[in-house]
mmCIF file of C-alpha atoms in Angstrom:
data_model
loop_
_atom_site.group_PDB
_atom_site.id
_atom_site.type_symbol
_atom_site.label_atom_id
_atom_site.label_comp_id
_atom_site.label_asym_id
_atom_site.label_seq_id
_atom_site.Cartn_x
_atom_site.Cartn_y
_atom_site.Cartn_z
ATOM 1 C CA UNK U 171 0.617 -27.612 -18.362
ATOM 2 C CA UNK U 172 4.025 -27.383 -16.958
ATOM 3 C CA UNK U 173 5.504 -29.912 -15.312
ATOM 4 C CA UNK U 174 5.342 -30.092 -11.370
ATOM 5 C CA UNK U 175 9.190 -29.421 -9.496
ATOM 6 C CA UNK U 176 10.052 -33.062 -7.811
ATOM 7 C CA UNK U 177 10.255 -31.219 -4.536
ATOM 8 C CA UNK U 178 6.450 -30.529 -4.621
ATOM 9 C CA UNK U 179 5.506 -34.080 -5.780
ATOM 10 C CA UNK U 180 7.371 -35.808 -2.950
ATOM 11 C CA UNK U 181 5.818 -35.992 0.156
ATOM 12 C CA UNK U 182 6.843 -33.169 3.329
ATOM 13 C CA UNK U 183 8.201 -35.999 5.678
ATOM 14 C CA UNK U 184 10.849 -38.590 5.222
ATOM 15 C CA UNK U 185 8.966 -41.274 6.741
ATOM 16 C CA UNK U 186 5.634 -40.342 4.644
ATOM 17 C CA UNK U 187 8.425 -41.153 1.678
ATOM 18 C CA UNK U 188 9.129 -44.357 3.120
ATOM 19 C CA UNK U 189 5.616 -45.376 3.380
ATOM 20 C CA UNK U 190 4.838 -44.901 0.020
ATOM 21 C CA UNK U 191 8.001 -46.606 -1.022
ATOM 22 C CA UNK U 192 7.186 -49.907 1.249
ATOM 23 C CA UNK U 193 3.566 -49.966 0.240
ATOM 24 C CA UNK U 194 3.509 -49.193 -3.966
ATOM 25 C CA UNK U 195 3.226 -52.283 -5.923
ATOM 26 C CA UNK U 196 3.705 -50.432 -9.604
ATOM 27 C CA UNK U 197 5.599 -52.136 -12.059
ATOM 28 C CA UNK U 198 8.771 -50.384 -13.518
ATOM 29 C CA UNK U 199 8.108 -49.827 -17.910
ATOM 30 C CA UNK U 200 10.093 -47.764 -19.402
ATOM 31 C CA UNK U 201 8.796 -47.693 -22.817
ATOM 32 C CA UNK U 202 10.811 -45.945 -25.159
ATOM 33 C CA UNK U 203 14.534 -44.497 -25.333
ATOM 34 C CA UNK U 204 15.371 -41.427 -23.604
ATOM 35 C CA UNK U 205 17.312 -37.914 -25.332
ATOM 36 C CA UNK U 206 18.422 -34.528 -23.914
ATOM 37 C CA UNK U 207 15.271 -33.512 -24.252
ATOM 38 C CA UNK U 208 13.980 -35.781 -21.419
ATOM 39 C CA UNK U 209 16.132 -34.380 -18.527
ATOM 40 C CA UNK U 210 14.214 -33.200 -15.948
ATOM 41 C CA UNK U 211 13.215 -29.255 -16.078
ATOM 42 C CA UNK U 212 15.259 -29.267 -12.247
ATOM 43 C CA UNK U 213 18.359 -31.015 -13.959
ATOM 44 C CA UNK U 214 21.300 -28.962 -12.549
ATOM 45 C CA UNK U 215 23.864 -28.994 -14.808
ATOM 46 C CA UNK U 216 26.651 -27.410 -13.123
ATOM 47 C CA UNK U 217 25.757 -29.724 -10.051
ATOM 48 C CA UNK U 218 25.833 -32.600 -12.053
ATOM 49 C CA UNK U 219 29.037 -32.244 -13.175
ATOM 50 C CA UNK U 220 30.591 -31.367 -9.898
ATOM 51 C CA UNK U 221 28.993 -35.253 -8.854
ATOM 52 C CA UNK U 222 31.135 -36.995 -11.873
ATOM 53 C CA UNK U 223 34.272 -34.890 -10.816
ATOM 54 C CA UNK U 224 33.576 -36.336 -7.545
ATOM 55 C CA UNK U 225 33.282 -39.826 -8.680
ATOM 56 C CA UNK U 226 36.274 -39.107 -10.749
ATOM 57 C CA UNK U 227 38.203 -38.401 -7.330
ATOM 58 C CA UNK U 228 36.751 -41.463 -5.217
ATOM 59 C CA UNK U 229 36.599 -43.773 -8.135
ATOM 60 C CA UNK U 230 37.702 -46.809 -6.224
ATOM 61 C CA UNK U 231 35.599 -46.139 -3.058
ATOM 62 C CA UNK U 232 32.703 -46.106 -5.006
ATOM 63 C CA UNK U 233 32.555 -48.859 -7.038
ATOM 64 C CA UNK U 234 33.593 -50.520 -3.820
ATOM 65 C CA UNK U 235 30.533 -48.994 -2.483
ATOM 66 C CA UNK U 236 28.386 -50.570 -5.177
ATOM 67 C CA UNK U 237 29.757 -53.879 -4.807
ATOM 68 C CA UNK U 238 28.559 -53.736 -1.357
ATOM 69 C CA UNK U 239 25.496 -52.139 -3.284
ATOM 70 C CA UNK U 240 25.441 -55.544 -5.272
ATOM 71 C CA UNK U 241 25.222 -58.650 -2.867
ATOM 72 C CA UNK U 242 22.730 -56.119 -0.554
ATOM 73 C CA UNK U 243 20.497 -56.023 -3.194
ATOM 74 C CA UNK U 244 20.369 -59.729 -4.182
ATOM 75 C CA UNK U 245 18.478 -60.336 -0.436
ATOM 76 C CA UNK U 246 15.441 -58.642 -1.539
ATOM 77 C CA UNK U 247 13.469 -61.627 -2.824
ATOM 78 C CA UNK U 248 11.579 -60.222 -5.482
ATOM 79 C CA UNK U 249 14.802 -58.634 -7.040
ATOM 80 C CA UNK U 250 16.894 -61.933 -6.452
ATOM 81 C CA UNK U 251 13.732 -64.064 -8.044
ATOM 82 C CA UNK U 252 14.145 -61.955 -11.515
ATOM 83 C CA UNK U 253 17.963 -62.192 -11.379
ATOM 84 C CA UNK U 254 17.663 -65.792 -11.005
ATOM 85 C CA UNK U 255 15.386 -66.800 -13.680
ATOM 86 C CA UNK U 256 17.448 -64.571 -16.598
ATOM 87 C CA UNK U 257 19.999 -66.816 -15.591
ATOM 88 C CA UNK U 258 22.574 -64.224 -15.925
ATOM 89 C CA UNK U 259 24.721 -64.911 -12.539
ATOM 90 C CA UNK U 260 24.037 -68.625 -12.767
ATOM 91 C CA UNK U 261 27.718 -69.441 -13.660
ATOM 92 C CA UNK U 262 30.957 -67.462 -13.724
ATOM 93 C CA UNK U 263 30.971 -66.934 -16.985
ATOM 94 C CA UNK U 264 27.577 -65.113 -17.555
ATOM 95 C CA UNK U 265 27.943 -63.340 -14.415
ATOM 96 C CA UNK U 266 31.399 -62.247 -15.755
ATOM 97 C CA UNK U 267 29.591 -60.900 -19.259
ATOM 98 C CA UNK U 268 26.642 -59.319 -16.985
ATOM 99 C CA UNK U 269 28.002 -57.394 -14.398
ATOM 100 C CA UNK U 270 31.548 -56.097 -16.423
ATOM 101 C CA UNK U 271 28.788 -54.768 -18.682
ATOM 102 C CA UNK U 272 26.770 -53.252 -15.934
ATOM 103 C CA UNK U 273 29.897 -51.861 -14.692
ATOM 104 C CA UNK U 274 31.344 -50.342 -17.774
ATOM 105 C CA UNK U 275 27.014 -48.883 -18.632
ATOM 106 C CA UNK U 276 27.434 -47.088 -14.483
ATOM 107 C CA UNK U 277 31.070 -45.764 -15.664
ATOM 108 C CA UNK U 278 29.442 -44.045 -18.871
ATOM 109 C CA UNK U 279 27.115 -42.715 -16.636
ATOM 110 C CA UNK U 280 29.706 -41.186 -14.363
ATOM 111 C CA UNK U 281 31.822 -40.202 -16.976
ATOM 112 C CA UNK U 282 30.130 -39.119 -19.749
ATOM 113 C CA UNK U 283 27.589 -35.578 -21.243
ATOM 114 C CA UNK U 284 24.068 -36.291 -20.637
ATOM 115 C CA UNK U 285 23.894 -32.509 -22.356
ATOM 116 C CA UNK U 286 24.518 -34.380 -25.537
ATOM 117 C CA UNK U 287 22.159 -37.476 -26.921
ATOM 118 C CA UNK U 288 24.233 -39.231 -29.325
ATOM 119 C CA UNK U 289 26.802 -39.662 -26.224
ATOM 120 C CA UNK U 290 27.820 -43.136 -23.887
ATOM 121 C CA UNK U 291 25.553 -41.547 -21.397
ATOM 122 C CA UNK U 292 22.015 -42.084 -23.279
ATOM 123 C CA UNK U 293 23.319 -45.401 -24.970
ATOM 124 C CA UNK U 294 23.829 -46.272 -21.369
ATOM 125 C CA UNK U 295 20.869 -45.211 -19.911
ATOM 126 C CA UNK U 296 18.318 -46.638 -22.821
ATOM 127 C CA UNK U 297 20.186 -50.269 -23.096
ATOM 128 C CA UNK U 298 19.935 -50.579 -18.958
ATOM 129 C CA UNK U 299 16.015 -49.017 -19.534
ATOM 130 C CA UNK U 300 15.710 -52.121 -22.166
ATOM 131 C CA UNK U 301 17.294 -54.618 -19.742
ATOM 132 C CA UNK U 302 14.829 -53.639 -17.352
ATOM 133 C CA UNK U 303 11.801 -53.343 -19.610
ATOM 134 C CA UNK U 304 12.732 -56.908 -21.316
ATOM 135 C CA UNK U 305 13.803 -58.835 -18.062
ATOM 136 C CA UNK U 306 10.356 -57.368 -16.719
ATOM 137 C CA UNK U 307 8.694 -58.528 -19.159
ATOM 138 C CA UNK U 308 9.759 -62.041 -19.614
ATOM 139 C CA UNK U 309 9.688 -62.950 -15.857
ATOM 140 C CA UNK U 310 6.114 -61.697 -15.197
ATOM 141 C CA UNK U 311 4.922 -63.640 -18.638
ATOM 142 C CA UNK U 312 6.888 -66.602 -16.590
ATOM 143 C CA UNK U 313 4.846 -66.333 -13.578
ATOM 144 C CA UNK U 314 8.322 -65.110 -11.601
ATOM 145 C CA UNK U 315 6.991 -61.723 -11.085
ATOM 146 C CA UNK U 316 7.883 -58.308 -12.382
ATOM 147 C CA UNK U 317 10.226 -55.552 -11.642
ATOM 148 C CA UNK U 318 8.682 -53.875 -9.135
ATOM 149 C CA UNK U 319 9.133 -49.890 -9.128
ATOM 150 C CA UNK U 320 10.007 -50.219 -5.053
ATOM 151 C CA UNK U 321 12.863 -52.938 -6.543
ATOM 152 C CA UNK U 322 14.413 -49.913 -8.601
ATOM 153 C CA UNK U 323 14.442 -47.460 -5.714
ATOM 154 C CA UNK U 324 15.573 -50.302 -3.489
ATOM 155 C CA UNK U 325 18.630 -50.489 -6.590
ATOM 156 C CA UNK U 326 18.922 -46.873 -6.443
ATOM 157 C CA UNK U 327 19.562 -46.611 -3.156
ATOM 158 C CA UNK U 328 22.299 -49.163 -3.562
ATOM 159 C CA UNK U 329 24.284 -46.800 -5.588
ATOM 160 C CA UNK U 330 23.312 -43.647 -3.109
ATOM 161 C CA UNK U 331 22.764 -44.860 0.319
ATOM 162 C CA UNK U 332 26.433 -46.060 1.195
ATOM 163 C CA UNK U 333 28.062 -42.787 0.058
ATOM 164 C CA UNK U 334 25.743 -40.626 1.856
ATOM 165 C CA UNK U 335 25.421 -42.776 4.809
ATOM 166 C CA UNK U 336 28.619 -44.961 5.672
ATOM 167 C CA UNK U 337 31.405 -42.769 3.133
ATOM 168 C CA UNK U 338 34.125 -43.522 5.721
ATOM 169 C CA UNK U 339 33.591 -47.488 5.654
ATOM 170 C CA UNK U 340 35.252 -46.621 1.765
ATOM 171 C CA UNK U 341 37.633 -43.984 2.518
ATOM 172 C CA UNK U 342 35.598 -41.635 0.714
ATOM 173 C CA UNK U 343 35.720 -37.831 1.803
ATOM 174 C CA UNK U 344 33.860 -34.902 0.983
ATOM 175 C CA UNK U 345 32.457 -31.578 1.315
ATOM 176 C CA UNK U 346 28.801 -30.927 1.644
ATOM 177 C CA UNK U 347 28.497 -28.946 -1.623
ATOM 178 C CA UNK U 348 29.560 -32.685 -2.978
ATOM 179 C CA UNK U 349 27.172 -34.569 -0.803
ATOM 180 C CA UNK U 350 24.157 -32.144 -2.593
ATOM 181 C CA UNK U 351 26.082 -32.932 -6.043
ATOM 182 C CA UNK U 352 26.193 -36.721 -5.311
ATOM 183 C CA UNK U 353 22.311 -36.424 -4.434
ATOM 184 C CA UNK U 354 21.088 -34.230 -7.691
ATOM 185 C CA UNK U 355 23.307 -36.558 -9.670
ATOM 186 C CA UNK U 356 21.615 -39.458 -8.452
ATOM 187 C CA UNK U 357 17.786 -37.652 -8.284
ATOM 188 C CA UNK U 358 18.598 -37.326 -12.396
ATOM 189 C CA UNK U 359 19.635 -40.596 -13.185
ATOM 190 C CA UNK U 360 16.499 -42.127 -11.259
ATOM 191 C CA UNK U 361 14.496 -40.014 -13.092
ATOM 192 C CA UNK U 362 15.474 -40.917 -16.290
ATOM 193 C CA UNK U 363 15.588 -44.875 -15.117
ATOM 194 C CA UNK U 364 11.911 -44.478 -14.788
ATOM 195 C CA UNK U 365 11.529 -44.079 -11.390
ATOM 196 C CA UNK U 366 8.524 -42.054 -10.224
ATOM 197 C CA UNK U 367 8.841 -38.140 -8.744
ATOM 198 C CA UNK U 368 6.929 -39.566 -5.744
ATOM 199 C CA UNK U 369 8.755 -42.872 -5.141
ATOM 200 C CA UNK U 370 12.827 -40.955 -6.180
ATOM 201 C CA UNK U 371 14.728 -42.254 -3.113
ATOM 202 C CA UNK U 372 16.735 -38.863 -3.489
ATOM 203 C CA UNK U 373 15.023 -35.668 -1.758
ATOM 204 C CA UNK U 374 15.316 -32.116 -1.969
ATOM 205 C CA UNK U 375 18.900 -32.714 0.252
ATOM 206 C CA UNK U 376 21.523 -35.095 1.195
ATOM 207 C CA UNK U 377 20.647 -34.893 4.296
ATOM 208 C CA UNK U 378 16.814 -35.807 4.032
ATOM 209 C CA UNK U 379 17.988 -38.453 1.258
ATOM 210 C CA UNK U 380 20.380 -39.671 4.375
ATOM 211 C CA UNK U 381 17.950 -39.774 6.770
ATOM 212 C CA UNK U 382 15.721 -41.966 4.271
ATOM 213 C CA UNK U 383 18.322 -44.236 3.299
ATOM 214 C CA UNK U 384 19.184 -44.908 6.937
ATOM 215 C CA UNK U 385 15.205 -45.684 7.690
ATOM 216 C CA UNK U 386 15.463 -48.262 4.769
ATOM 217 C CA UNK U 387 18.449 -49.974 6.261
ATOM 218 C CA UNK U 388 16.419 -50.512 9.357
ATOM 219 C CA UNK U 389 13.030 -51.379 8.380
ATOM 220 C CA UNK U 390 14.709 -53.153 4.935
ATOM 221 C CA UNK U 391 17.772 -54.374 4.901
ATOM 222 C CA UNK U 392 18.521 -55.352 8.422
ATOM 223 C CA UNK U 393 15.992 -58.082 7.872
ATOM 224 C CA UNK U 394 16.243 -59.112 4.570
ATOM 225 C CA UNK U 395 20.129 -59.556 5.450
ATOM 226 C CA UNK U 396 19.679 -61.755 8.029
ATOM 227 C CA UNK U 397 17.122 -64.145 6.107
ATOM 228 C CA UNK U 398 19.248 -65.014 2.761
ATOM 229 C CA UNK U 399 18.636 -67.955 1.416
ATOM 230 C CA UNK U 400 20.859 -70.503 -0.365
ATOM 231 C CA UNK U 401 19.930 -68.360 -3.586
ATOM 232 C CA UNK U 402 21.688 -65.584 -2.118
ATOM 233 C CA UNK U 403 24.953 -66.960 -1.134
ATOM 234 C CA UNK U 404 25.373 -69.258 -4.436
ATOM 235 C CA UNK U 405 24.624 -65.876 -6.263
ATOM 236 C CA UNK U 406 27.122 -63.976 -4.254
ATOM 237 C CA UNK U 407 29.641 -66.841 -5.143
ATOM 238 C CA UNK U 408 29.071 -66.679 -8.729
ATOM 239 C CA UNK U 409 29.381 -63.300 -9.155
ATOM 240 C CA UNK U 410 32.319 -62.093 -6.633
ATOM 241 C CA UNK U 411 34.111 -65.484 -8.325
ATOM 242 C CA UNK U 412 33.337 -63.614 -11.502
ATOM 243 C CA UNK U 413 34.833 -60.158 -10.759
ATOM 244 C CA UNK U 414 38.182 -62.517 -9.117
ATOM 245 C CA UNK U 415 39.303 -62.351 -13.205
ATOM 246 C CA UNK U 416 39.639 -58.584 -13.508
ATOM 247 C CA UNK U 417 40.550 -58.138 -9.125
ATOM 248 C CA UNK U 418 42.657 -60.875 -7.649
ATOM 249 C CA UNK U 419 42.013 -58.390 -3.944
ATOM 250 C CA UNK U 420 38.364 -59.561 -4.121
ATOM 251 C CA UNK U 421 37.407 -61.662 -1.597
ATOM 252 C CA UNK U 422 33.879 -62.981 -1.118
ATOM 253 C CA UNK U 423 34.624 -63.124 2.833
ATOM 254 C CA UNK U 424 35.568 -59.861 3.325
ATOM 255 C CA UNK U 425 33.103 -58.007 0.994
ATOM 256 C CA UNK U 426 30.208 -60.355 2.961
ATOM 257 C CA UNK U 427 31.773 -59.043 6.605
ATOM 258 C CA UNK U 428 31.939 -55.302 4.886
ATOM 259 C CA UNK U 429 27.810 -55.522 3.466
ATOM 260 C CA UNK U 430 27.161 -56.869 6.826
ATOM 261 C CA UNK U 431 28.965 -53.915 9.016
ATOM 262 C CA UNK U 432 27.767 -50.990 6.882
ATOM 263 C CA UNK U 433 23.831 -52.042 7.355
ATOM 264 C CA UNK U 434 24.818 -52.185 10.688
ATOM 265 C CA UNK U 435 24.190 -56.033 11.747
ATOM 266 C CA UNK U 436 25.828 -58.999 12.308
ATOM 267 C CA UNK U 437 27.522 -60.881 9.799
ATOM 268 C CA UNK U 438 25.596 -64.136 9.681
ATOM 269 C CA UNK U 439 28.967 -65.903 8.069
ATOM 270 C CA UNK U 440 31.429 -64.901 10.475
ATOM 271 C CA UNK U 441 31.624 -67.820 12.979
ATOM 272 C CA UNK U 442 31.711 -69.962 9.919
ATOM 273 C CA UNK U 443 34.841 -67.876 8.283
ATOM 274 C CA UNK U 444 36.194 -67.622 11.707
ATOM 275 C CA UNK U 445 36.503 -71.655 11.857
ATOM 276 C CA UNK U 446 37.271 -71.965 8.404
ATOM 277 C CA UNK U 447 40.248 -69.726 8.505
ATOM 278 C CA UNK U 448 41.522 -71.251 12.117
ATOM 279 C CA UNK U 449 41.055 -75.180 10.170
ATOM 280 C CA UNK U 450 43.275 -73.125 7.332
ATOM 281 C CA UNK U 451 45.450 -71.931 9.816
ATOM 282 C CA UNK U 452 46.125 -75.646 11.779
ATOM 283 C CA UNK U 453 46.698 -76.929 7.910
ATOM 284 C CA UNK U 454 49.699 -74.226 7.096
ATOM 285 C CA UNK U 455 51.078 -75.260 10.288
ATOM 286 C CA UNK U 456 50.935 -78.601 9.746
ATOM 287 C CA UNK U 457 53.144 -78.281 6.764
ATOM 288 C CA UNK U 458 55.317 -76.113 7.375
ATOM 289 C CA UNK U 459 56.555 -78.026 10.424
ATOM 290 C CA UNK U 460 56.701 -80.889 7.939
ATOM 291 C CA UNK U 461 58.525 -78.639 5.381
ATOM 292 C CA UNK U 462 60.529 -76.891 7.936
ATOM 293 C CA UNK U 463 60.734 -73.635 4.834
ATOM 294 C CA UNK U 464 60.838 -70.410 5.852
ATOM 295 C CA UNK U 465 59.623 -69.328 2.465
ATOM 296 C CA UNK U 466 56.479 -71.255 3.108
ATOM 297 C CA UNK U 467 56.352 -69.709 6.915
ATOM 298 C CA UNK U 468 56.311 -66.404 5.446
ATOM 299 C CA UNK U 469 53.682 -67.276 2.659
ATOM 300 C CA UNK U 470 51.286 -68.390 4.768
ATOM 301 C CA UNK U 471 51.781 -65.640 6.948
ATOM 302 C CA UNK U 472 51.135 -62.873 4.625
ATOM 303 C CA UNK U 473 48.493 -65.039 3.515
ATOM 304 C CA UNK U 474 46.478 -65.440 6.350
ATOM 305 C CA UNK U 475 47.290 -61.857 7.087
ATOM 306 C CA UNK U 476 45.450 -60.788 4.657
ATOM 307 C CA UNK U 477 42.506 -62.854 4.866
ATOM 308 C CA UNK U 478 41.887 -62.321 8.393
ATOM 309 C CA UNK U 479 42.233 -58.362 8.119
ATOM 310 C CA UNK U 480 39.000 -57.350 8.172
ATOM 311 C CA UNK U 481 37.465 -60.184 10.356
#
């Protein structure tokens, strides 16, 4: 029997999609390694292509973007109750290991052939499919809970939504054609995570994926977002602290401000930053009237310059 197109498994309305995305309660196995000869019967691979060329051209925007992507995620509880009990972000150190790894696995997959098998693309895609299979696993035998298959389209749309959505908040430009790339690209690699036809955040276009994505900020995101728990923020810590090592630019502050603005709410940190940069401020003040250096005037200038940018 051949295999149905995902356009005629999903359902006709975006907010039918969303429905069934809030509501399933299926757990995410995928039980075996993927090849070639997995890809979808709709993979596009002309249009797939044209996405990593893309990446290729907004390289630093995006992985911006899935920062972002990254401390969003970790205020879903269910997601952030997994993450804690592999106790891979629990220090600096392990968070360092994880999420370079996790990094250098979503690289492979923007960079390499998923035409070929023995390529960085499948060993990429089966060790994150064994990740998610084996953290799973263990934290539902633990009483934690599972991984949910609404947690990996909730991921998914971590590494889709912002592009589509918010592309200017990352300096990212592009053409339509490359907005439909971006989408299929995406639409694949869900599919061969193990996501569901039904459940794929990514729909038949970029503009019905948009439109989705932007009805999960709202109904998602907006709240989660606003009720993080200590969890969340000593998580965020750990793992922006991390990322410091290979980005001295990284700043928890500003990347917190940034998640905040491009789910459109209020940052719930930014009195407290305000008031910690203003005591920060009085301090530098303090001693450079004490120090009467103009070295250390314009020091602390640049430096609160900088901090204070995007606030």
């Amino acid at each position: 029997m051949k295999e149905k197109h995902i356009n005629d498994v999903q359902t006709s309305t975006v907010d039918e999609h969303l429905k069934l995305i809030l509501e399933d309660d299926s757990i995410n196995d995928p039980s075996s390694d993927v090849t070639s000869n997995d890809l979808p019967h709709w993979y596009d691979k002309q249009l797939y292509k044209k996405a990593q060329n893309f990446y290729n051209r907004n390289l630093f925007g995006i992985t911006i973007a899935d920062i972002v992507g990254v401390i969003a995620i970790f205020s879903i509880t269910s997601i952030l109750k997994v993450l804690l009990y592999t106790k891979q972000s629990s220090i600096p150190c392990a968070a360092f290991k994880r999420y370079v790894e996790t990094h250098l696995h979503i690289q492979n997959i923007y960079t390499s052939d998923a035409n070929n098998t023995d390529s960085n693309w499948y060993k990429s895609i089966n060790v994150i499919r064994w990740k998610h299979k084996t953290n799973s696993d263990r934290s539902k035998n633990a009483g934690v809970g599972p991984i949910y298959q609404r947690d990996m389209v909730l991921t998914q749309f971590c590494f889709v939504g912002y592009i589509l959505m918010t592309p200017k908040y990352f300096g990212i430009r592009s053409e339509p054609i490359e907005d439909e790339a971006f989408n299929h690209f995406w639409r694949v690699n869900g599919y061969m995570l193990g996501i569901p036809d039904n459940l794929n955040i990514c729909r038949k276009t970029a503009a019905e994926t948009r439109e989705l994505c932007q009805k999960i900020v709202k109904t998602v995101f907006m709240n989660s977002l606003n009720q993080v728990s200590f969890d969340f923020d000593h998580t965020v810590s750990t793992i922006i602290n991390s990322l410091w090592y290979i980005d001295l630019d990284l700043n928890k502050d500003h990347l917190l401000i940034l998640t905040y603005q491009v789910h459109g709410t209020e940052c719930k940190y930014s009195m407290f930053i305000l008031i910690k940069y203003i005591i920060l401020l009085k301090s530098f003040l303090r001693i450079i009237t004490e120090d009467n250096s103009p070295f250390l005037l314009f020091k602390y200038l640049y430096f609160l310059k900088i901090n204070i940018l995007y606030m």
